[in-house]
Amino acid sequence: MSSHGPARPLSTHASQPLTGQADVPGDKSISHRSLILGALAVGETKVTGLLEGQDVLDTAAAMRAFGADVIQHGPGAWSVHGVGVGGFAEPETVIDCGNSGTGVRLVMGAMATTDISATFTGDASLRGRPMGRITDPIALFGAASYGRKGGRLPMTIVGAAQPVPVHYKTPMPSAQVKSAVLLAGLNAPGETVVIEAEATRDHSERMLAGFGAEISSETTPEGRVITLVGQPELKPQTITVPRDPSSAAFPVCAALIVPGSDVLVPNIGLNPTRAGLFQTLRDMGADLTYENERLEGGEPVADLRARFSPDMKGIEVPPERAPSMIDEYPILSVVAANATGKTVMLGVKELRVKESDRIDAMARGLEACGVTIEETEDTMIVHGLGAGLVPGGATCAARLDHRIAMSFLCLGMSAQKPVTVDDAGPIATSFPIFESLMGSLGAEFTES
Ligand code: S3P
C-alpha cells in the first residue's frame, strides 16, 4: 500500500521490568521468498507461520497480479498455487509494493526474464530508494527499465523475451540484489552465476534448493560464488516459516536495558547470516543466553533469554559483521546508548539506503534524547551514557521506517523522560503485534 493513513504519534516511558515470553512473528525475508517461489512452482505450496505484515501482504498481492492463486486459510496459514518458471502473466495494473524494498526488488528479478512488462510503485520511502542496483543486473539478462531520474520508482520493467544467463558480481553486500539475480536466472537457459564478496543472508539459496532447483555455492578468494542452472521445474513445498531474528531483536534489546527484566524469546533462527546482533550483544557483556539449541529444517534455532544487563560496554563492531546484522544497527544504537563507552559501528553505509537513512535517523533522534553521536558516510559512533542514564524527553522522527519507530519506542522504555515517535504506523509493515507483545511483557504505550 503506498500510504498507511494519518500519522500516529506514540510514546513510551521508563518501564516496569519486562518479563515473560515474547512470541515474535514469522521471518520477513523467508515470508517474501515463500510467496515468490511458491508462485514460480508448479502446483500448490503450503506455508505456515507466514508474517502477515503489510510488506508481505503487498508481495502476496503482487503474486496474484502475476497470475498465482494466493489464499489465506487462517492466521499465518497460506497456500500458493504457482504458475511455473516463465509462467507469469502480465499484470493489468500497477504493482504497489508499499514500503518494501525486498518485495519490489525480488519481484522485479522474478519477472525480468519473462516476456511481459510490469510497472512498480511504492510509498514515499520506497519511491526514494535506488533501483539501479536491480536494473543494472537485469539489463544483462535482456530486460529494459524505464523509471524516474536516479533509477527511482515508479518504474516499468520490460522483461527479456529471449533471456541470456549472466555472470554477476554484486557491487554491494545485498541479499536483495543477489536474490533478484538468482530469481531472474531461473528463467534464463544455462548457468547464472552470482558472486558476492561478503556473504549475505542465504535464504534464497536454501529455498531454491528446497524447491528442487540445481544450485550450488562455494567460498573462493573472490567471495561466495553461487551457481544456478536455469529453467528448472520448481516443485511445490510445505514451508514452516521460522520466527524473525530481526523482530526478536526488539524484545531482546528492551529486556537488556530495562531494569529487572527477564524475557524468553523462543524459536529464533540463528542462521549465521542473520545472527550478528546477538553475537555483538554478547561481546558487549549482555546477559543473553541461547537455550534449547537445536536444528530445525536445516537451520540452527534456539530460545533466546535476555535479562537486564547494567554493565554492558561499548565495542567496535567489525565491518565484516555488518551483512549479518544490517537491519539491527538502529536497535543496537539504543543498547549502545545504555552501555558505557563508545560503540563504533564500521562499514555500515548500506544503512543510508534502507527504508530511511538509518544513520541519520538514529543520530538525530538519539541526539535529541541527549546522546552524543559521531558519524561519517560509512560509520556511526554512539557515546554510551550507561544503564538508565539516557535523558530522553524528545520526539523522534520515524521517517516511514518501522525499525526506527520500534527502536525509539524501546529507548523510551529505559530513558529518564518519555520518548515519542511521530508516527508508529510503519511498524505494521514488519511487526504488526509489536505493541501488544511488548505490552504483554509490561511495557506501556501512550497515544498522543
Ligand atoms: C533483505 C535484505 C537486506 C535487509 C532487508 C531484507 C532480504 O537488504 O536489509 O530488510 O530479505 O533479502 P539488502 O539486501 O539491501 O541489504
Short mmCIF file of C-alpha atoms and ligand atoms in Angstrom, two decimals:
data_model
loop_
_atom_site.label_atom_id
_atom_site.label_comp_id
_atom_site.label_asym_id
_atom_site.label_seq_id
_atom_site.Cartn_x
_atom_site.Cartn_y
_atom_site.Cartn_z
CA MET A 1 0.00 0.00 0.00
CA SER A 2 1.51 3.32 -0.94
CA SER A 3 0.47 5.05 2.29
CA HIS A 4 -0.77 3.95 5.70
CA GLY A 5 -3.16 6.77 6.67
CA PRO A 6 -2.70 9.60 9.17
CA ALA A 7 0.45 9.69 11.30
CA ARG A 8 0.03 8.01 14.70
CA PRO A 9 2.31 9.51 17.37
CA LEU A 10 3.16 7.06 20.15
CA SER A 11 5.19 7.36 23.37
CA THR A 12 6.85 5.08 25.89
CA HIS A 13 8.19 5.88 29.35
CA ALA A 14 10.53 4.19 31.86
CA SER A 15 9.09 0.71 32.16
CA GLN A 16 8.49 -1.71 34.96
CA PRO A 17 10.54 -4.89 34.45
CA LEU A 18 9.77 -6.67 31.18
CA THR A 19 9.03 -10.30 31.95
CA GLY A 20 7.52 -13.33 30.25
CA GLN A 21 7.60 -14.90 26.83
CA ALA A 22 7.76 -12.99 23.54
CA ASP A 23 6.40 -14.97 20.58
CA VAL A 24 7.58 -12.87 17.66
CA PRO A 25 6.10 -13.25 14.16
CA GLY A 26 7.49 -15.11 11.15
CA ASP A 27 10.63 -14.10 9.32
CA LYS A 28 10.04 -11.34 6.80
CA SER A 29 12.77 -12.39 4.36
CA ILE A 30 11.62 -16.00 4.32
CA SER A 31 7.95 -15.00 4.06
CA HIS A 32 8.54 -12.94 0.89
CA ARG A 33 10.56 -15.76 -0.66
CA SER A 34 7.92 -18.41 0.20
CA LEU A 35 5.30 -16.49 -1.75
CA ILE A 36 7.52 -15.72 -4.72
CA LEU A 37 8.98 -19.21 -5.11
CA GLY A 38 5.54 -20.70 -4.44
CA ALA A 39 4.24 -18.61 -7.34
CA LEU A 40 7.04 -19.93 -9.59
CA ALA A 41 6.49 -23.59 -8.71
CA VAL A 42 4.07 -25.88 -10.50
CA GLY A 43 1.27 -26.77 -8.06
CA GLU A 44 0.36 -25.87 -4.52
CA THR A 45 2.86 -24.66 -1.92
CA LYS A 46 1.62 -24.55 1.68
CA VAL A 47 3.06 -22.04 4.10
CA THR A 48 2.57 -21.78 7.86
CA GLY A 49 3.92 -19.08 10.15
CA LEU A 50 3.86 -16.52 7.33
CA LEU A 51 4.45 -12.97 8.54
CA GLU A 52 1.23 -11.08 7.90
CA GLY A 53 2.89 -7.68 7.94
CA GLN A 54 1.96 -5.20 5.23
CA ASP A 55 5.21 -5.75 3.32
CA VAL A 56 4.46 -9.43 2.85
CA LEU A 57 0.77 -8.81 2.13
CA ASP A 58 1.89 -6.50 -0.67
CA THR A 59 4.07 -9.28 -2.12
CA ALA A 60 1.08 -11.66 -1.90
CA ALA A 61 -0.97 -9.15 -3.90
CA ALA A 62 1.86 -8.85 -6.44
CA MET A 63 1.98 -12.62 -6.92
CA ARG A 64 -1.78 -12.62 -7.57
CA ALA A 65 -1.29 -9.86 -10.14
CA PHE A 66 1.22 -12.09 -11.97
CA GLY A 67 -1.31 -14.92 -12.07
CA ALA A 68 -0.66 -17.08 -8.98
CA ASP A 69 -3.51 -18.12 -6.70
CA VAL A 70 -2.56 -16.92 -3.23
CA ILE A 71 -5.01 -17.80 -0.48
CA GLN A 72 -5.05 -17.19 3.27
CA HIS A 73 -6.59 -20.14 5.14
CA GLY A 74 -6.11 -18.95 8.72
CA PRO A 75 -3.64 -16.95 10.80
CA GLY A 76 -0.23 -17.47 9.17
CA ALA A 77 -1.56 -20.37 7.06
CA TRP A 78 -1.42 -19.71 3.33
CA SER A 79 -1.32 -21.58 0.06
CA VAL A 80 0.16 -20.50 -3.24
CA HIS A 81 -0.85 -22.19 -6.46
CA GLY A 82 2.09 -21.42 -8.71
CA VAL A 83 2.26 -20.87 -12.47
CA GLY A 84 5.72 -22.33 -13.04
CA VAL A 85 9.04 -20.70 -14.02
CA GLY A 86 8.36 -18.42 -17.00
CA GLY A 87 4.61 -18.65 -16.43
CA PHE A 88 3.96 -15.17 -15.02
CA ALA A 89 1.08 -13.31 -16.73
CA GLU A 90 1.32 -9.60 -17.44
CA PRO A 91 -0.28 -7.64 -14.58
CA GLU A 92 -3.21 -5.45 -15.59
CA THR A 93 -2.48 -2.72 -13.06
CA VAL A 94 0.46 -1.09 -11.34
CA ILE A 95 2.18 -3.27 -8.72
CA ASP A 96 2.26 -1.34 -5.44
CA CYS A 97 4.94 -2.76 -3.14
CA GLY A 98 4.19 -0.27 -0.36
CA ASN A 99 7.21 0.15 1.92
CA SER A 100 9.03 -2.99 0.87
CA GLY A 101 12.44 -2.87 -0.81
CA THR A 102 12.71 -6.64 -0.56
CA GLY A 103 9.28 -7.10 -2.15
CA VAL A 104 9.85 -4.83 -5.13
CA ARG A 105 13.43 -5.89 -5.81
CA LEU A 106 12.78 -9.62 -5.64
CA VAL A 107 9.62 -9.39 -7.74
CA MET A 108 11.42 -7.28 -10.36
CA GLY A 109 14.05 -10.01 -10.59
CA ALA A 110 11.44 -12.75 -10.76
CA MET A 111 9.64 -11.18 -13.75
CA ALA A 112 12.68 -9.78 -15.58
CA THR A 113 13.26 -12.83 -17.78
CA THR A 114 9.64 -13.34 -18.84
CA ASP A 115 8.22 -11.70 -21.97
CA ILE A 116 5.86 -9.35 -20.09
CA SER A 117 6.08 -5.86 -18.70
CA ALA A 118 5.07 -4.54 -15.30
CA THR A 119 5.01 -1.14 -13.62
CA PHE A 120 6.04 -0.86 -9.97
CA THR A 121 5.49 1.80 -7.34
CA GLY A 122 5.52 2.15 -3.57
CA ASP A 123 5.18 4.60 -0.69
CA ALA A 124 7.23 7.79 -0.35
CA SER A 125 10.06 5.86 1.34
CA LEU A 126 10.27 3.21 -1.38
CA ARG A 127 9.92 5.76 -4.19
CA GLY A 128 13.09 7.40 -2.85
CA ARG A 129 15.20 4.22 -2.80
CA PRO A 130 17.68 3.24 -5.53
CA MET A 131 16.57 0.57 -8.01
CA GLY A 132 19.65 0.82 -10.24
CA ARG A 133 21.15 -2.00 -8.18
CA ILE A 134 18.44 -4.23 -9.71
CA THR A 135 18.01 -2.68 -13.16
CA ASP A 136 21.77 -2.96 -13.86
CA PRO A 137 21.97 -6.75 -13.49
CA ILE A 138 18.57 -7.47 -15.07
CA ALA A 139 19.66 -5.46 -18.12
CA LEU A 140 22.39 -8.07 -18.61
CA PHE A 141 19.66 -10.71 -18.94
CA GLY A 142 18.00 -8.53 -21.60
CA ALA A 143 15.37 -6.69 -19.55
CA ALA A 144 14.74 -2.94 -20.01
CA SER A 145 13.67 -0.46 -17.37
CA TYR A 146 12.04 2.95 -17.51
CA GLY A 147 11.95 4.72 -14.17
CA ARG A 148 12.29 8.19 -12.73
CA LYS A 149 15.61 10.00 -12.56
CA GLY A 150 18.17 8.23 -10.38
CA GLY A 151 16.54 4.86 -11.01
CA ARG A 152 13.56 5.55 -8.75
CA LEU A 153 10.02 4.21 -8.74
CA PRO A 154 7.53 4.36 -10.35
CA MET A 155 9.29 2.19 -12.88
CA THR A 156 8.30 -0.09 -15.74
CA ILE A 157 10.30 -3.23 -16.37
CA VAL A 158 10.07 -4.86 -19.79
CA GLY A 159 11.09 -8.47 -19.32
CA ALA A 160 13.56 -10.11 -21.68
CA ALA A 161 11.84 -12.05 -24.47
CA GLN A 162 14.96 -14.15 -25.03
CA PRO A 163 16.91 -14.03 -21.79
CA VAL A 164 20.56 -14.99 -21.59
CA PRO A 165 22.21 -16.22 -18.38
CA VAL A 166 24.58 -13.86 -16.59
CA HIS A 167 27.70 -13.87 -14.51
CA TYR A 168 27.38 -11.07 -11.95
CA LYS A 169 29.46 -9.78 -9.08
CA THR A 170 27.30 -7.79 -6.69
CA PRO A 171 28.77 -4.29 -6.21
CA MET A 172 27.49 -4.02 -2.63
CA PRO A 173 26.70 -6.62 0.06
CA SER A 174 22.98 -7.11 -0.64
CA ALA A 175 20.85 -10.22 -0.37
CA GLN A 176 18.15 -8.38 -2.29
CA VAL A 177 20.43 -7.89 -5.28
CA LYS A 178 21.78 -11.44 -5.10
CA SER A 179 18.25 -12.82 -4.86
CA ALA A 180 16.92 -10.70 -7.73
CA VAL A 181 19.70 -12.03 -9.98
CA LEU A 182 19.03 -15.63 -8.94
CA LEU A 183 15.28 -15.24 -9.48
CA ALA A 184 15.91 -13.73 -12.92
CA GLY A 185 18.33 -16.58 -13.64
CA LEU A 186 15.54 -19.08 -13.05
CA ASN A 187 14.04 -18.38 -16.47
CA ALA A 188 17.31 -17.97 -18.40
CA PRO A 189 18.75 -21.02 -20.13
CA GLY A 190 22.12 -22.24 -18.86
CA GLU A 191 24.02 -21.25 -15.72
CA THR A 192 23.62 -17.95 -13.93
CA VAL A 193 26.46 -17.16 -11.53
CA VAL A 194 26.39 -14.59 -8.72
CA ILE A 195 29.50 -13.68 -6.79
CA GLU A 196 29.33 -11.79 -3.51
CA ALA A 197 32.47 -10.52 -1.81
CA GLU A 198 30.81 -10.72 1.61
CA ALA A 199 28.26 -13.40 2.47
CA THR A 200 24.73 -12.03 2.91
CA ARG A 201 21.62 -13.86 4.11
CA ASP A 202 21.29 -17.09 2.17
CA HIS A 203 17.55 -17.78 2.41
CA SER A 204 17.08 -17.62 -1.37
CA GLU A 205 19.76 -20.22 -1.99
CA ARG A 206 18.39 -22.54 0.69
CA MET A 207 14.82 -22.18 -0.52
CA LEU A 208 15.68 -22.56 -4.21
CA ALA A 209 17.41 -25.84 -3.36
CA GLY A 210 14.35 -26.86 -1.33
CA PHE A 211 12.11 -26.21 -4.36
CA GLY A 212 14.33 -28.52 -6.42
CA ALA A 213 16.49 -26.04 -8.34
CA GLU A 214 20.04 -27.05 -9.13
CA ILE A 215 22.04 -24.51 -7.13
CA SER A 216 25.45 -24.69 -5.51
CA SER A 217 27.71 -22.30 -3.69
CA GLU A 218 31.37 -22.31 -2.85
CA THR A 219 33.68 -19.99 -0.99
CA THR A 220 36.59 -18.76 -3.10
CA PRO A 221 39.20 -16.00 -2.62
CA GLU A 222 36.79 -13.72 -4.60
CA GLY A 223 33.95 -14.44 -2.20
CA ARG A 224 30.90 -16.67 -2.34
CA VAL A 225 30.18 -17.99 -5.81
CA ILE A 226 26.61 -19.19 -6.36
CA THR A 227 25.70 -21.10 -9.49
CA LEU A 228 22.12 -21.73 -10.57
CA VAL A 229 21.01 -23.87 -13.50
CA GLY A 230 18.17 -22.10 -15.30
CA GLN A 231 14.73 -23.27 -16.35
CA PRO A 232 14.08 -25.92 -13.70
CA GLU A 233 10.63 -27.14 -12.86
CA LEU A 234 10.18 -25.98 -9.27
CA LYS A 235 8.31 -28.46 -7.09
CA PRO A 236 5.78 -27.10 -4.59
CA GLN A 237 6.83 -27.23 -0.96
CA THR A 238 5.41 -27.23 2.54
CA ILE A 239 7.15 -24.40 4.36
CA THR A 240 7.19 -23.54 8.05
CA VAL A 241 8.49 -20.00 8.33
CA PRO A 242 10.82 -19.63 11.34
CA ARG A 243 10.46 -16.63 13.66
CA ASP A 244 12.25 -13.47 12.68
CA PRO A 245 15.56 -12.73 14.45
CA SER A 246 15.24 -9.11 13.31
CA SER A 247 11.92 -8.81 15.17
CA ALA A 248 13.29 -10.78 18.16
CA ALA A 249 15.93 -8.05 18.42
CA PHE A 250 13.38 -5.61 19.90
CA PRO A 251 12.14 -7.58 22.95
CA VAL A 252 15.70 -8.90 23.48
CA CYS A 253 17.27 -5.44 23.47
CA ALA A 254 14.46 -3.88 25.50
CA ALA A 255 14.95 -6.55 28.18
CA LEU A 256 18.69 -5.82 28.31
CA ILE A 257 18.10 -2.12 29.07
CA VAL A 258 15.00 -2.16 31.31
CA PRO A 259 15.90 -2.81 35.00
CA GLY A 260 14.73 -6.13 36.42
CA SER A 261 13.76 -7.64 33.05
CA ASP A 262 13.89 -11.33 32.15
CA VAL A 263 12.37 -12.26 28.78
CA LEU A 264 12.31 -15.53 26.84
CA VAL A 265 12.06 -15.27 23.04
CA PRO A 266 11.51 -18.82 21.77
CA ASN A 267 12.30 -20.45 18.41
CA ILE A 268 14.58 -17.88 16.89
CA GLY A 269 16.62 -18.78 13.82
CA LEU A 270 20.35 -18.34 14.40
CA ASN A 271 21.42 -18.73 10.76
CA PRO A 272 24.92 -17.23 10.86
CA THR A 273 23.99 -14.84 8.03
CA ARG A 274 21.40 -13.25 10.38
CA ALA A 275 22.72 -13.61 13.94
CA GLY A 276 25.35 -10.85 14.10
CA LEU A 277 23.41 -8.72 16.60
CA PHE A 278 23.23 -11.46 19.21
CA GLN A 279 26.99 -12.06 18.96
CA THR A 280 27.59 -8.31 19.27
CA LEU A 281 25.36 -8.02 22.34
CA ARG A 282 27.21 -10.90 23.98
CA ASP A 283 30.53 -9.23 23.13
CA MET A 284 29.22 -6.12 24.92
CA GLY A 285 28.59 -8.17 28.05
CA ALA A 286 24.84 -8.70 27.65
CA ASP A 287 23.19 -11.41 29.73
CA LEU A 288 21.82 -13.14 26.63
CA THR A 289 21.77 -16.91 26.55
CA TYR A 290 20.79 -19.47 23.92
CA GLU A 291 18.63 -22.18 25.46
CA ASN A 292 17.49 -25.43 23.89
CA GLU A 293 19.79 -25.06 20.86
CA ARG A 294 18.68 -27.33 18.02
CA LEU A 295 18.42 -27.72 14.24
CA GLU A 296 15.05 -27.17 12.55
CA GLY A 297 14.62 -27.59 8.80
CA GLY A 298 18.39 -27.42 8.49
CA GLU A 299 18.59 -24.05 10.29
CA PRO A 300 20.11 -23.55 13.76
CA VAL A 301 17.40 -22.43 16.19
CA ALA A 302 17.38 -21.54 19.90
CA ASP A 303 15.24 -19.93 22.57
CA LEU A 304 16.82 -16.60 23.48
CA ARG A 305 16.80 -15.49 27.10
CA ALA A 306 17.61 -11.85 27.78
CA ARG A 307 18.00 -10.32 31.23
CA PHE A 308 18.66 -6.77 32.33
CA SER A 309 22.36 -6.10 31.79
CA PRO A 310 23.51 -2.96 33.63
CA ASP A 311 27.21 -3.49 32.88
CA MET A 312 27.35 -3.56 29.10
CA LYS A 313 30.39 -1.95 27.49
CA GLY A 314 30.77 -0.31 24.09
CA ILE A 315 32.78 -2.25 21.50
CA GLU A 316 33.96 -1.88 17.92
CA VAL A 317 31.62 -3.84 15.65
CA PRO A 318 33.78 -5.12 12.77
CA PRO A 319 32.72 -4.17 9.23
CA GLU A 320 32.63 -7.81 8.09
CA ARG A 321 29.84 -8.44 10.58
CA ALA A 322 27.56 -5.80 9.00
CA PRO A 323 25.72 -8.05 6.49
CA SER A 324 24.68 -10.44 9.28
CA MET A 325 23.06 -7.66 11.32
CA ILE A 326 22.32 -4.95 8.77
CA ASP A 327 18.75 -4.40 10.00
CA GLU A 328 19.78 -4.39 13.66
CA TYR A 329 22.02 -1.30 13.87
CA PRO A 330 19.14 1.02 14.87
CA ILE A 331 18.27 -1.06 17.94
CA LEU A 332 21.96 -1.72 18.64
CA SER A 333 22.49 2.05 18.81
CA VAL A 334 19.80 2.19 21.53
CA VAL A 335 21.57 -0.52 23.53
CA ALA A 336 24.88 1.27 22.92
CA ALA A 337 23.45 4.45 24.45
CA ASN A 338 22.73 2.41 27.60
CA ALA A 339 26.24 0.88 27.70
CA THR A 340 29.38 2.61 28.94
CA GLY A 341 32.00 3.83 26.48
CA LYS A 342 31.97 4.11 22.73
CA THR A 343 30.28 1.69 20.38
CA VAL A 344 31.85 2.02 16.94
CA MET A 345 29.86 0.63 14.01
CA LEU A 346 32.07 0.27 10.94
CA GLY A 347 31.24 -0.45 7.31
CA VAL A 348 27.58 0.49 7.60
CA LYS A 349 26.96 2.75 4.59
CA GLU A 350 24.18 0.47 3.30
CA LEU A 351 22.16 1.83 6.26
CA ARG A 352 21.83 5.07 4.34
CA VAL A 353 19.62 3.47 1.65
CA LYS A 354 17.22 1.46 3.80
CA GLU A 355 13.58 2.45 4.46
CA SER A 356 15.21 5.68 5.67
CA ASP A 357 18.80 6.89 6.01
CA ARG A 358 19.10 4.93 9.24
CA ILE A 359 22.37 6.53 10.37
CA ASP A 360 20.85 9.99 10.08
CA ALA A 361 17.52 8.93 11.58
CA MET A 362 19.10 7.31 14.65
CA ALA A 363 21.75 10.01 15.08
CA ARG A 364 19.25 12.87 15.06
CA GLY A 365 16.80 11.11 17.37
CA LEU A 366 19.46 9.93 19.83
CA GLU A 367 20.96 13.44 19.92
CA ALA A 368 17.51 14.86 20.68
CA CYS A 369 17.38 12.38 23.59
CA GLY A 370 20.73 13.59 24.95
CA VAL A 371 23.17 11.07 23.42
CA THR A 372 26.36 12.13 21.63
CA ILE A 373 26.83 10.64 18.16
CA GLU A 374 29.63 10.84 15.60
CA GLU A 375 29.07 9.77 12.03
CA THR A 376 30.74 9.52 8.65
CA GLU A 377 29.23 8.21 5.43
CA ASP A 378 30.20 4.68 6.48
CA THR A 379 30.43 4.76 10.29
CA MET A 380 28.32 5.54 13.31
CA ILE A 381 29.73 6.00 16.81
CA VAL A 382 27.49 6.12 19.88
CA HIS A 383 28.92 7.56 23.10
CA GLY A 384 27.21 5.43 25.72
CA LEU A 385 25.91 7.06 28.88
CA GLY A 386 25.38 3.86 30.88
CA ALA A 387 22.31 1.95 32.02
CA GLY A 388 19.26 4.12 32.60
CA LEU A 389 21.18 7.36 32.01
CA VAL A 390 19.72 8.43 28.65
CA PRO A 391 17.75 11.64 29.33
CA GLY A 392 15.05 11.07 26.66
CA GLY A 393 12.25 13.64 26.63
CA ALA A 394 12.15 14.14 22.86
CA THR A 395 10.01 13.40 19.83
CA CYS A 396 11.89 11.38 17.21
CA ALA A 397 11.00 11.15 13.53
CA ALA A 398 10.21 7.61 12.33
CA ARG A 399 10.67 8.61 8.67
CA LEU A 400 8.31 5.88 7.38
CA ASP A 401 10.74 3.33 8.84
CA HIS A 402 9.40 0.55 11.08
CA ARG A 403 12.75 -0.25 12.67
CA ILE A 404 13.42 3.40 13.54
CA ALA A 405 9.98 3.68 15.18
CA MET A 406 10.44 0.49 17.22
CA SER A 407 13.99 1.43 18.23
CA PHE A 408 12.97 4.77 19.71
CA LEU A 409 9.99 3.20 21.49
CA CYS A 410 12.40 0.71 23.11
CA LEU A 411 14.68 3.62 24.05
CA GLY A 412 11.77 5.29 25.84
CA MET A 413 11.29 2.16 27.98
CA SER A 414 14.67 2.82 29.64
CA ALA A 415 15.04 6.62 29.38
CA GLN A 416 14.60 9.13 32.19
CA LYS A 417 11.83 11.03 30.37
CA PRO A 418 9.32 9.65 27.85
CA VAL A 419 10.28 9.25 24.20
CA THR A 420 7.74 9.85 21.43
CA VAL A 421 7.85 8.73 17.80
CA ASP A 422 5.95 10.97 15.45
CA ASP A 423 4.40 8.02 13.59
CA ALA A 424 4.14 4.40 14.73
CA GLY A 425 2.16 3.43 11.62
CA PRO A 426 5.12 1.89 9.72
CA ILE A 427 5.58 -0.76 12.45
CA ALA A 428 2.75 -2.69 10.77
CA THR A 429 5.00 -3.42 7.79
CA SER A 430 7.10 -5.99 9.68
CA PHE A 431 5.86 -6.44 13.26
CA PRO A 432 2.11 -5.75 13.46
CA ILE A 433 1.86 -7.17 17.01
CA PHE A 434 4.78 -5.14 18.39
CA GLU A 435 2.68 -3.05 20.78
CA SER A 436 0.53 -5.90 22.11
CA LEU A 437 3.55 -8.17 22.52
CA MET A 438 5.68 -5.57 24.31
CA GLY A 439 2.59 -4.63 26.34
CA SER A 440 2.19 -8.26 27.45
CA LEU A 441 5.76 -8.12 28.80
CA GLY A 442 4.97 -4.98 30.83
CA ALA A 443 5.70 -2.02 28.55
CA GLU A 444 3.19 0.81 28.38
CA PHE A 445 2.42 2.85 25.28
CA THR A 446 0.68 6.21 25.23
CA GLU A 447 -1.05 7.59 22.14
CA SER A 448 -0.60 11.30 21.83
C1 S3P B 1 16.68 -8.45 2.92
C2 S3P B 1 17.96 -7.98 2.70
C3 S3P B 1 18.51 -6.79 3.34
C4 S3P B 1 17.66 -6.33 4.52
C5 S3P B 1 16.19 -6.39 4.24
C6 S3P B 1 15.77 -7.80 3.87
C7 S3P B 1 16.24 -9.65 2.20
O1 S3P B 1 18.55 -5.74 2.39
O2 S3P B 1 18.01 -5.03 4.90
O3 S3P B 1 15.44 -5.97 5.35
O4 S3P B 1 15.20 -10.23 2.58
O5 S3P B 1 16.91 -10.05 1.24
P1 S3P B 1 19.81 -5.58 1.40
O6 S3P B 1 19.87 -6.76 0.54
O7 S3P B 1 19.54 -4.33 0.58
O8 S3P B 1 20.99 -5.42 2.30
#
